[in-house]
Amino acid sequence: MFKSTERKPFQQQDTAIYQASTSSHLQYPHRLNFYDKPPLFDVTIEEFETCALERLRVLAEIESSAARNRTWEESKTAIRAQAEKHLVLKQNSAKYDDLDGQRRKDHLSHFVLRLAFCRSEDLRRRFVKAESTLFKVRYEDDILTDREAFLNSRNFNTIPVLPDEKKKYESQLYSLYYGKNETERKAAFEREKYFKVKWTRVPDLVEKRRVFLNRGWAYVPSQEQSSIIFGEYENQLEKALELTARLLPRLDEDTRLIPILNNLSQGFIAGSSSEWMGENGEGTCGEEIRAEMIDDMSKRHFPMCMKTLHDRLQRDNHLKHFGRLQYGLFLKVLGLSIEEAVAFWRKSFSRITDDKFNKEYRYNIRHSYGLEGKRANYPAKNCLQIMAPGSGEYGCPYKTYNPDNLQSALLSTYSHQGLKAADLPDIMQLVNANSFHTACTRVFEITHSSCGVKKGDGVNGEHVTHPNQYAAHSRELYKATKGAAESEDVAMGP
């Protein structure tokens, strides 16, 4: 499968013919990509940011899967689902898809995120790990003909082991080969082809004792060739990121790109940024939210950050400016009208007079709804903004609370929804790994198990990136579960 001076076997000749007939017209002939060349085409600022955010969602799912200790098969399923939503990349056999358009987006998004994540050793390490995992998933999913055509298009600097050399080390090579019985092992060994590489290129195979070592060379069977390919991919990407980091200062004066790159790198830390507005820009689940419903909804549907703000408001009958802004925008996007918002805040600020409320607070409430000032439609804050440095007392509890306080708060907040002390080690493991959004997602799964949510399901297949995403889906699940129960009661009759 590797590029060499030897004549290709008939199977590989067929592969080359297939590739020529199906992808010769494509600018990007292969689905797999080592991203050797930067994109050399014009893009708008909007496309620059949008395609990178879409790829960021897929990489965030990869990190989330690792934090959850999912099996490789579970991880692949989750990654495929996210890629199907945000980073579609069909095979050459998909005749009715815009293959070049998909691969152009994949190419551009990879290089934009390189710019964002080359800035520190930690970001580079995480980016390489996530991108390598994405490449592995695509490699395993690729059909054999497309994969072989890609491999034959590159030189991986391997040395084919000739028949005489294979015969010379037959006993050593054969001892590493496994099969169901002796006859099958011998037949498979006879068909197997080997390549020589320096052992430092395949440390994982050396560790697993899957290769024969001789004078610094590792004899790699073709069935283990993916280790060479993945190692080469990681090595090239690491070098490219280091080079990009050295060149990045040239962009410092570009006021258009630097804010976008800063946001993307912070988004990777937070699990991808999101300006979630729900279906059709609303989070109402088809019903009007009234001021008197908020307290009950907070107990049933709110993520911990918003539940904390609500409880503090009810306890003190007051919130400071940034707390009011954060909680007020959350309620607005949840579906609370301006009239109901004024009623809710007036009731909550019960210790002040009507005159003081009207003079000092009513204007700010109307302003957040776009009815005063510059009349902008302000979005609710997402997890990235809530977790940002300096968010202080209105930040993410999973990030800002010490371990003992967090565990006590989790039990007091969610024990009525099924969270138990036995669940805490799983959650705290994620918190200790700084996977705060994944910890919040795990709490959602536990507290909504009665609605059919299982570990790994997340919030509609994704991890939490926005408080309104959490609350809206919680309400949807509750409404669906309640509707199903009522239908069952009607069917059973009196």
XYZ file of C-alpha atoms in Angstrom:
494
model
C 0.000 0.000 0.000
C 2.982 2.296 0.469
C 4.696 4.162 -2.300
C 7.738 2.242 -3.558
C 9.648 1.475 -6.742
C 8.130 -1.993 -6.992
C 5.391 -2.761 -9.497
C 1.995 -2.525 -7.807
C -0.009 -5.731 -7.340
C -3.090 -6.183 -9.495
C -5.346 -5.105 -6.618
C -3.514 -1.808 -6.344
C -3.625 -1.302 -10.110
C -7.386 -1.710 -9.893
C -7.401 0.821 -7.062
C -5.553 3.349 -9.177
C -7.977 2.823 -12.076
C -10.941 3.240 -9.712
C -9.485 6.409 -8.251
C -8.807 7.903 -11.676
C -12.355 7.201 -12.813
C -14.093 8.592 -9.734
C -12.021 11.533 -8.515
C -9.926 12.841 -11.398
C -12.281 15.817 -11.723
C -11.977 16.796 -8.051
C -9.775 19.563 -6.720
C -9.501 17.445 -3.564
C -9.226 13.858 -4.884
C -8.893 12.274 -1.432
C -11.142 12.372 1.621
C -8.121 11.847 3.878
C -5.788 14.804 4.163
C -2.409 15.462 5.780
C -2.943 19.216 5.261
C 0.497 19.724 3.721
C -0.499 22.844 1.786
C -2.341 25.864 3.205
C -5.576 27.010 1.514
C -4.826 29.401 -1.336
C -8.244 30.905 -1.966
C -10.184 33.962 -0.830
C -12.614 33.649 2.070
C -14.878 36.086 3.872
C -14.423 36.846 7.555
C -17.781 35.163 8.200
C -16.727 31.951 6.439
C -13.358 32.081 8.225
C -15.085 32.044 11.607
C -18.122 29.889 10.845
C -16.301 26.888 9.374
C -13.803 26.938 12.262
C -16.625 26.940 14.833
C -18.192 23.932 13.104
C -14.933 21.988 13.276
C -14.494 23.105 16.881
C -17.737 21.337 17.822
C -16.374 18.059 16.457
C -13.034 18.430 18.256
C -14.856 19.323 21.477
C -16.850 16.081 21.177
C -13.577 14.186 20.801
C -12.244 15.730 24.016
C -15.533 15.049 25.756
C -15.408 11.372 24.741
C -11.897 11.077 26.147
C -12.943 12.750 29.396
C -15.871 10.340 29.720
C -13.579 7.311 29.228
C -15.724 6.055 26.381
C -14.624 2.948 24.528
C -13.206 3.449 21.058
C -16.435 2.211 19.449
C -18.546 4.543 21.617
C -16.241 7.447 20.807
C -16.434 6.775 17.065
C -20.225 6.750 17.198
C -20.331 10.094 19.010
C -17.715 11.685 16.740
C -19.462 10.487 13.578
C -22.752 11.986 14.794
C -21.144 15.391 15.405
C -19.280 15.288 12.097
C -22.505 14.477 10.255
C -24.026 17.639 11.711
C -21.125 20.050 11.418
C -18.306 18.693 9.219
C -19.693 16.363 6.560
C -17.009 14.630 4.507
C -18.411 12.040 2.123
C -16.495 9.346 0.253
C -15.742 9.491 -3.477
C -18.616 7.107 -4.175
C -21.131 9.768 -3.011
C -22.093 10.944 -6.511
C -24.680 13.568 -5.545
C -22.690 15.417 -2.895
C -20.533 18.504 -3.307
C -17.320 16.675 -2.453
C -15.023 19.569 -3.304
C -17.151 21.969 -1.248
C -17.053 19.650 1.757
C -13.303 19.120 1.490
C -12.659 22.816 0.937
C -14.460 23.548 4.203
C -12.523 20.786 5.969
C -9.235 22.146 4.609
C -9.966 25.758 5.588
C -11.321 24.943 9.052
C -8.242 22.889 9.919
C -5.878 25.744 9.088
C -7.964 28.362 10.905
C -7.843 26.265 14.065
C -4.100 25.825 13.591
C -3.798 29.609 13.912
C -5.965 29.576 17.028
C -4.310 26.670 18.826
C -0.624 27.088 18.015
C -0.116 29.704 20.755
C 0.743 27.517 23.711
C 2.200 24.081 24.278
C -0.979 22.891 25.997
C -3.246 24.017 23.152
C -0.920 22.472 20.571
C -0.877 19.168 22.453
C -4.665 19.067 22.761
C -5.162 20.057 19.120
C -2.813 17.342 17.851
C -4.533 14.727 19.985
C -8.035 15.744 18.855
C -7.109 16.089 15.166
C -5.276 12.751 15.203
C -8.362 11.070 16.633
C -10.520 12.632 13.913
C -8.082 11.400 11.272
C -8.177 7.865 12.744
C -11.978 7.798 12.628
C -11.970 8.920 9.008
C -9.237 6.429 8.135
C -11.214 3.524 9.589
C -14.436 4.695 7.928
C -12.899 5.134 4.469
C -13.665 2.431 1.939
C -10.650 0.298 0.996
C -10.274 1.638 -2.555
C -10.283 5.297 -1.443
C -7.877 4.578 1.405
C -5.405 2.706 -0.791
C -5.517 5.445 -3.420
C -4.657 8.014 -0.744
C -1.800 5.921 0.656
C -0.368 5.356 -2.823
C -0.375 9.118 -3.385
C 2.143 9.637 -0.573
C 5.614 8.447 0.308
C 5.819 7.277 3.920
C 9.547 6.489 3.708
C 9.179 2.792 4.381
C 11.429 0.016 3.050
C 9.689 -3.080 1.673
C 10.978 -6.341 3.157
C 11.961 -8.567 0.212
C 11.124 -12.306 0.179
C 14.705 -13.356 0.964
C 14.823 -11.163 4.070
C 11.384 -12.359 5.154
C 12.628 -15.938 4.826
C 15.739 -15.121 6.824
C 13.716 -13.920 9.834
C 10.765 -16.239 9.294
C 10.713 -17.729 12.792
C 10.847 -14.325 14.506
C 8.152 -12.803 12.287
C 5.932 -15.864 12.442
C 6.009 -15.920 16.248
C 4.260 -12.540 16.298
C 1.444 -13.632 14.008
C -1.820 -14.850 15.497
C -4.589 -16.920 13.976
C -7.384 -19.284 14.899
C -5.299 -22.372 14.165
C -1.876 -23.358 12.813
C -3.061 -23.801 9.248
C -4.690 -20.370 9.129
C -1.651 -18.757 10.738
C 0.691 -20.206 8.141
C -1.559 -19.222 5.242
C -1.951 -15.676 6.540
C 1.776 -15.358 7.215
C 2.584 -16.407 3.660
C 0.312 -13.665 2.305
C 1.565 -10.985 4.698
C 3.869 -8.209 3.502
C 6.305 -6.373 5.754
C 7.886 -2.932 5.811
C 10.960 -1.705 7.669
C 10.976 1.576 9.591
C 13.097 2.959 12.407
C 11.618 1.615 15.647
C 11.152 5.163 16.989
C 8.375 5.662 14.446
C 6.205 2.889 15.905
C 6.674 3.047 19.705
C 3.101 1.859 20.272
C 3.760 -1.372 18.331
C 7.044 -1.870 20.145
C 5.282 -1.468 23.488
C 2.658 -4.028 22.504
C 5.319 -6.393 21.084
C 3.609 -6.448 17.707
C 6.809 -6.033 15.662
C 10.168 -7.740 15.272
C 13.146 -5.499 16.147
C 16.545 -5.931 14.540
C 19.427 -3.436 14.710
C 17.132 -0.454 15.225
C 14.646 -1.487 12.556
C 11.054 -2.495 13.212
C 9.527 -5.038 10.816
C 5.909 -3.902 10.489
C 3.263 -6.186 8.920
C 0.880 -4.499 6.495
C -2.022 -5.147 8.869
C -0.313 -2.804 11.367
C 0.588 -0.121 8.813
C -1.939 2.324 10.280
C 0.467 2.892 13.175
C 3.028 4.302 10.734
C 0.429 6.490 9.075
C -0.985 7.879 12.329
C 2.498 8.500 13.699
C 3.483 10.374 10.546
C 0.319 12.460 10.725
C 0.960 13.485 14.338
C 4.623 14.210 13.693
C 3.901 16.453 10.709
C 1.125 18.291 12.531
C 3.309 18.943 15.579
C 6.036 20.449 13.398
C 3.510 22.540 11.459
C 2.020 23.982 14.663
C 5.454 24.960 15.969
C 6.216 26.708 12.680
C 2.854 28.479 12.738
C 3.512 29.684 16.290
C 6.748 31.330 15.142
C 4.989 33.089 12.264
C 1.874 34.125 14.208
C 3.211 37.520 15.466
C 2.808 38.802 11.918
C -0.973 38.666 12.452
C -0.931 40.802 15.612
C -1.844 43.960 13.742
C -4.840 42.386 11.993
C -7.749 43.566 14.140
C -10.193 41.428 12.140
C -8.641 38.033 12.833
C -7.087 38.224 16.299
C -10.441 38.535 18.186
C -11.795 35.552 16.243
C -8.725 33.446 16.996
C -8.886 34.401 20.674
C -12.529 33.354 20.822
C -11.788 30.038 19.115
C -8.957 29.138 21.468
C -11.116 29.980 24.484
C -13.928 27.968 22.929
C -11.727 24.881 22.815
C -11.169 25.233 26.553
C -14.904 25.637 27.219
C -15.974 22.808 24.934
C -16.858 25.021 21.920
C -18.679 28.291 21.962
C -22.376 28.582 21.268
C -24.900 31.371 20.871
C -27.760 28.964 21.472
C -31.247 30.303 20.784
C -33.197 27.053 20.512
C -35.435 26.039 17.659
C -36.442 29.043 15.556
C -34.655 31.326 17.992
C -36.815 30.491 20.978
C -36.692 28.263 24.032
C -40.361 28.255 24.980
C -41.288 24.642 24.155
C -44.526 26.005 22.706
C -45.906 27.528 25.921
C -45.795 30.924 27.569
C -43.625 31.273 30.648
C -45.086 33.323 33.477
C -43.267 34.928 36.381
C -44.807 32.581 38.949
C -43.508 29.513 37.058
C -39.818 30.406 37.423
C -39.277 29.092 40.936
C -40.645 25.638 40.121
C -38.770 25.549 36.798
C -35.492 26.337 38.556
C -35.863 23.217 40.697
C -36.605 20.986 37.743
C -34.848 22.349 34.660
C -32.032 24.809 35.414
C -28.299 24.061 35.160
C -26.344 24.685 38.320
C -25.050 28.128 37.291
C -28.583 29.493 36.824
C -30.001 27.603 39.788
C -27.321 29.250 41.958
C -28.288 32.717 40.708
C -31.975 32.030 41.267
C -31.417 30.780 44.822
C -29.235 33.779 45.637
C -31.907 36.130 44.300
C -34.617 34.486 46.407
C -32.400 34.509 49.496
C -31.159 38.112 49.279
C -34.012 39.650 47.268
C -31.278 41.192 45.168
C -28.538 40.461 42.638
C -25.653 42.679 41.588
C -25.592 44.145 38.083
C -23.754 41.315 36.261
C -25.784 38.681 38.052
C -29.028 40.402 36.993
C -27.747 40.712 33.423
C -26.714 37.063 33.167
C -29.848 35.648 34.768
C -32.174 38.105 33.031
C -30.898 37.232 29.561
C -31.160 33.529 30.386
C -34.834 33.987 31.323
C -35.474 36.103 28.234
C -34.158 33.419 25.878
C -36.030 30.788 27.889
C -39.233 32.550 26.839
C -40.094 35.076 29.577
C -41.806 38.096 28.005
C -40.880 41.650 28.958
C -44.107 42.101 30.931
C -43.543 38.878 32.870
C -39.866 39.783 33.365
C -40.781 43.093 34.983
C -43.281 41.276 37.218
C -40.703 38.626 38.164
C -37.959 41.093 39.071
C -40.362 43.386 40.928
C -41.548 40.499 43.091
C -37.976 39.302 43.640
C -36.815 42.785 44.737
C -39.449 42.852 47.459
C -37.377 44.905 49.911
C -37.341 48.083 47.812
C -40.090 50.568 46.970
C -41.863 50.803 43.641
C -40.296 54.192 43.026
C -36.753 52.883 43.545
C -37.440 49.849 41.358
C -38.829 51.979 38.513
C -35.936 54.451 38.679
C -33.028 52.027 39.049
C -34.026 48.677 37.576
C -36.945 48.841 35.103
C -34.857 50.608 32.435
C -32.122 47.918 32.536
C -34.708 45.155 32.195
C -36.244 46.824 29.147
C -32.761 47.534 27.769
C -31.844 43.821 27.852
C -34.970 43.126 25.764
C -33.908 45.699 23.155
C -36.595 48.205 24.117
C -34.274 50.964 25.357
C -30.886 52.408 24.436
C -29.525 51.152 21.118
C -32.335 48.562 21.017
C -30.072 45.556 20.393
C -31.293 41.975 20.777
C -28.784 40.752 23.369
C -28.130 36.986 23.462
C -27.867 35.013 26.694
C -24.361 34.223 27.890
C -22.951 30.867 26.850
C -20.660 28.540 28.804
C -17.564 30.074 27.233
C -18.496 33.533 28.546
C -19.585 32.248 31.950
C -16.302 30.360 32.371
C -14.169 33.283 31.173
C -11.542 34.602 33.585
C -12.929 37.378 35.766
C -16.499 36.052 35.786
C -16.055 35.617 39.555
C -19.134 34.945 41.635
C -21.303 34.657 38.522
C -19.109 32.054 36.862
C -19.438 28.299 36.422
C -19.806 26.475 39.771
C -17.932 23.465 38.400
C -14.946 25.753 37.826
C -15.159 28.202 40.745
C -16.311 26.055 43.706
C -13.781 24.099 45.753
C -14.311 20.298 45.631
C -16.072 19.971 49.006
C -18.455 22.863 48.373
C -19.196 21.635 44.871
C -20.130 18.147 46.028
C -22.354 19.527 48.790
C -24.004 21.898 46.332
C -24.617 19.131 43.805
C -26.347 16.921 46.366
C -28.476 19.734 47.792
C -29.423 20.942 44.310
C -30.115 17.678 42.486
C -30.756 14.920 45.023
C -34.521 15.280 44.437
C -33.827 14.490 40.747
C -31.972 11.262 41.477
C -28.372 12.380 41.938
C -26.677 10.309 44.665
C -23.401 10.440 46.553
C -22.270 7.438 44.495
C -22.455 9.613 41.367
C -20.045 12.245 42.690
C -16.699 10.486 41.934
C -17.634 10.258 38.248
C -18.508 13.964 38.159
C -15.478 15.082 40.171
C -13.136 13.135 37.904
C -14.336 15.314 35.031
C -14.049 18.483 37.128
C -10.480 17.601 38.148
C -9.649 17.164 34.455
C -10.990 20.712 33.831
C -13.777 19.266 31.664
C -16.375 21.488 33.318
C -18.869 21.378 30.447
C -18.633 17.569 30.418
C -19.265 17.442 34.176
C -22.392 19.550 33.672
C -23.472 17.213 30.867
C -23.002 14.200 33.142
C -25.215 15.828 35.784
C -27.867 16.378 33.097
C -27.738 12.679 32.160
C -28.066 11.534 35.772
C -30.905 13.912 36.660
C -32.859 13.048 33.514
C -32.456 9.273 33.616
C -36.156 9.008 34.487
C -36.857 10.582 31.074
C -34.876 7.879 29.296
C -31.518 9.696 29.120
C -28.555 7.326 29.435
C -24.891 7.910 30.132
C -23.279 9.223 26.962
C -26.510 10.635 25.497
C -25.687 14.195 26.502
C -28.139 16.958 25.597
C -29.630 15.905 22.293
C -26.412 14.073 21.504
C -24.153 17.008 22.429
C -22.434 18.181 25.576
C -23.634 21.326 27.338
C -22.345 24.554 25.799
C -25.123 26.908 26.905
C -27.398 27.176 29.982
C -30.448 27.660 27.746
C -29.587 24.511 25.823
C -29.665 22.601 29.135
C -32.934 24.162 30.350
C -34.820 23.959 27.061
C -34.006 20.298 26.459
C -34.868 19.477 30.064
C -38.297 21.027 29.544
C -38.750 19.166 26.263
C -37.963 15.845 27.919
C -40.273 16.541 30.829
C -43.092 17.596 28.511
C -42.646 14.480 26.339
C -42.527 12.177 29.379
C -45.586 13.834 30.905
C -47.482 13.629 27.613
C -46.661 9.945 27.211
C -47.853 9.227 30.778
C -51.131 11.078 30.197
C -51.701 9.205 26.923
C -51.147 5.901 28.728
C -53.663 6.888 31.419
C -56.264 7.747 28.781
C -55.649 4.468 26.983
C -56.083 2.476 30.190
C -59.332 4.252 31.018
C -60.926 4.684 34.443
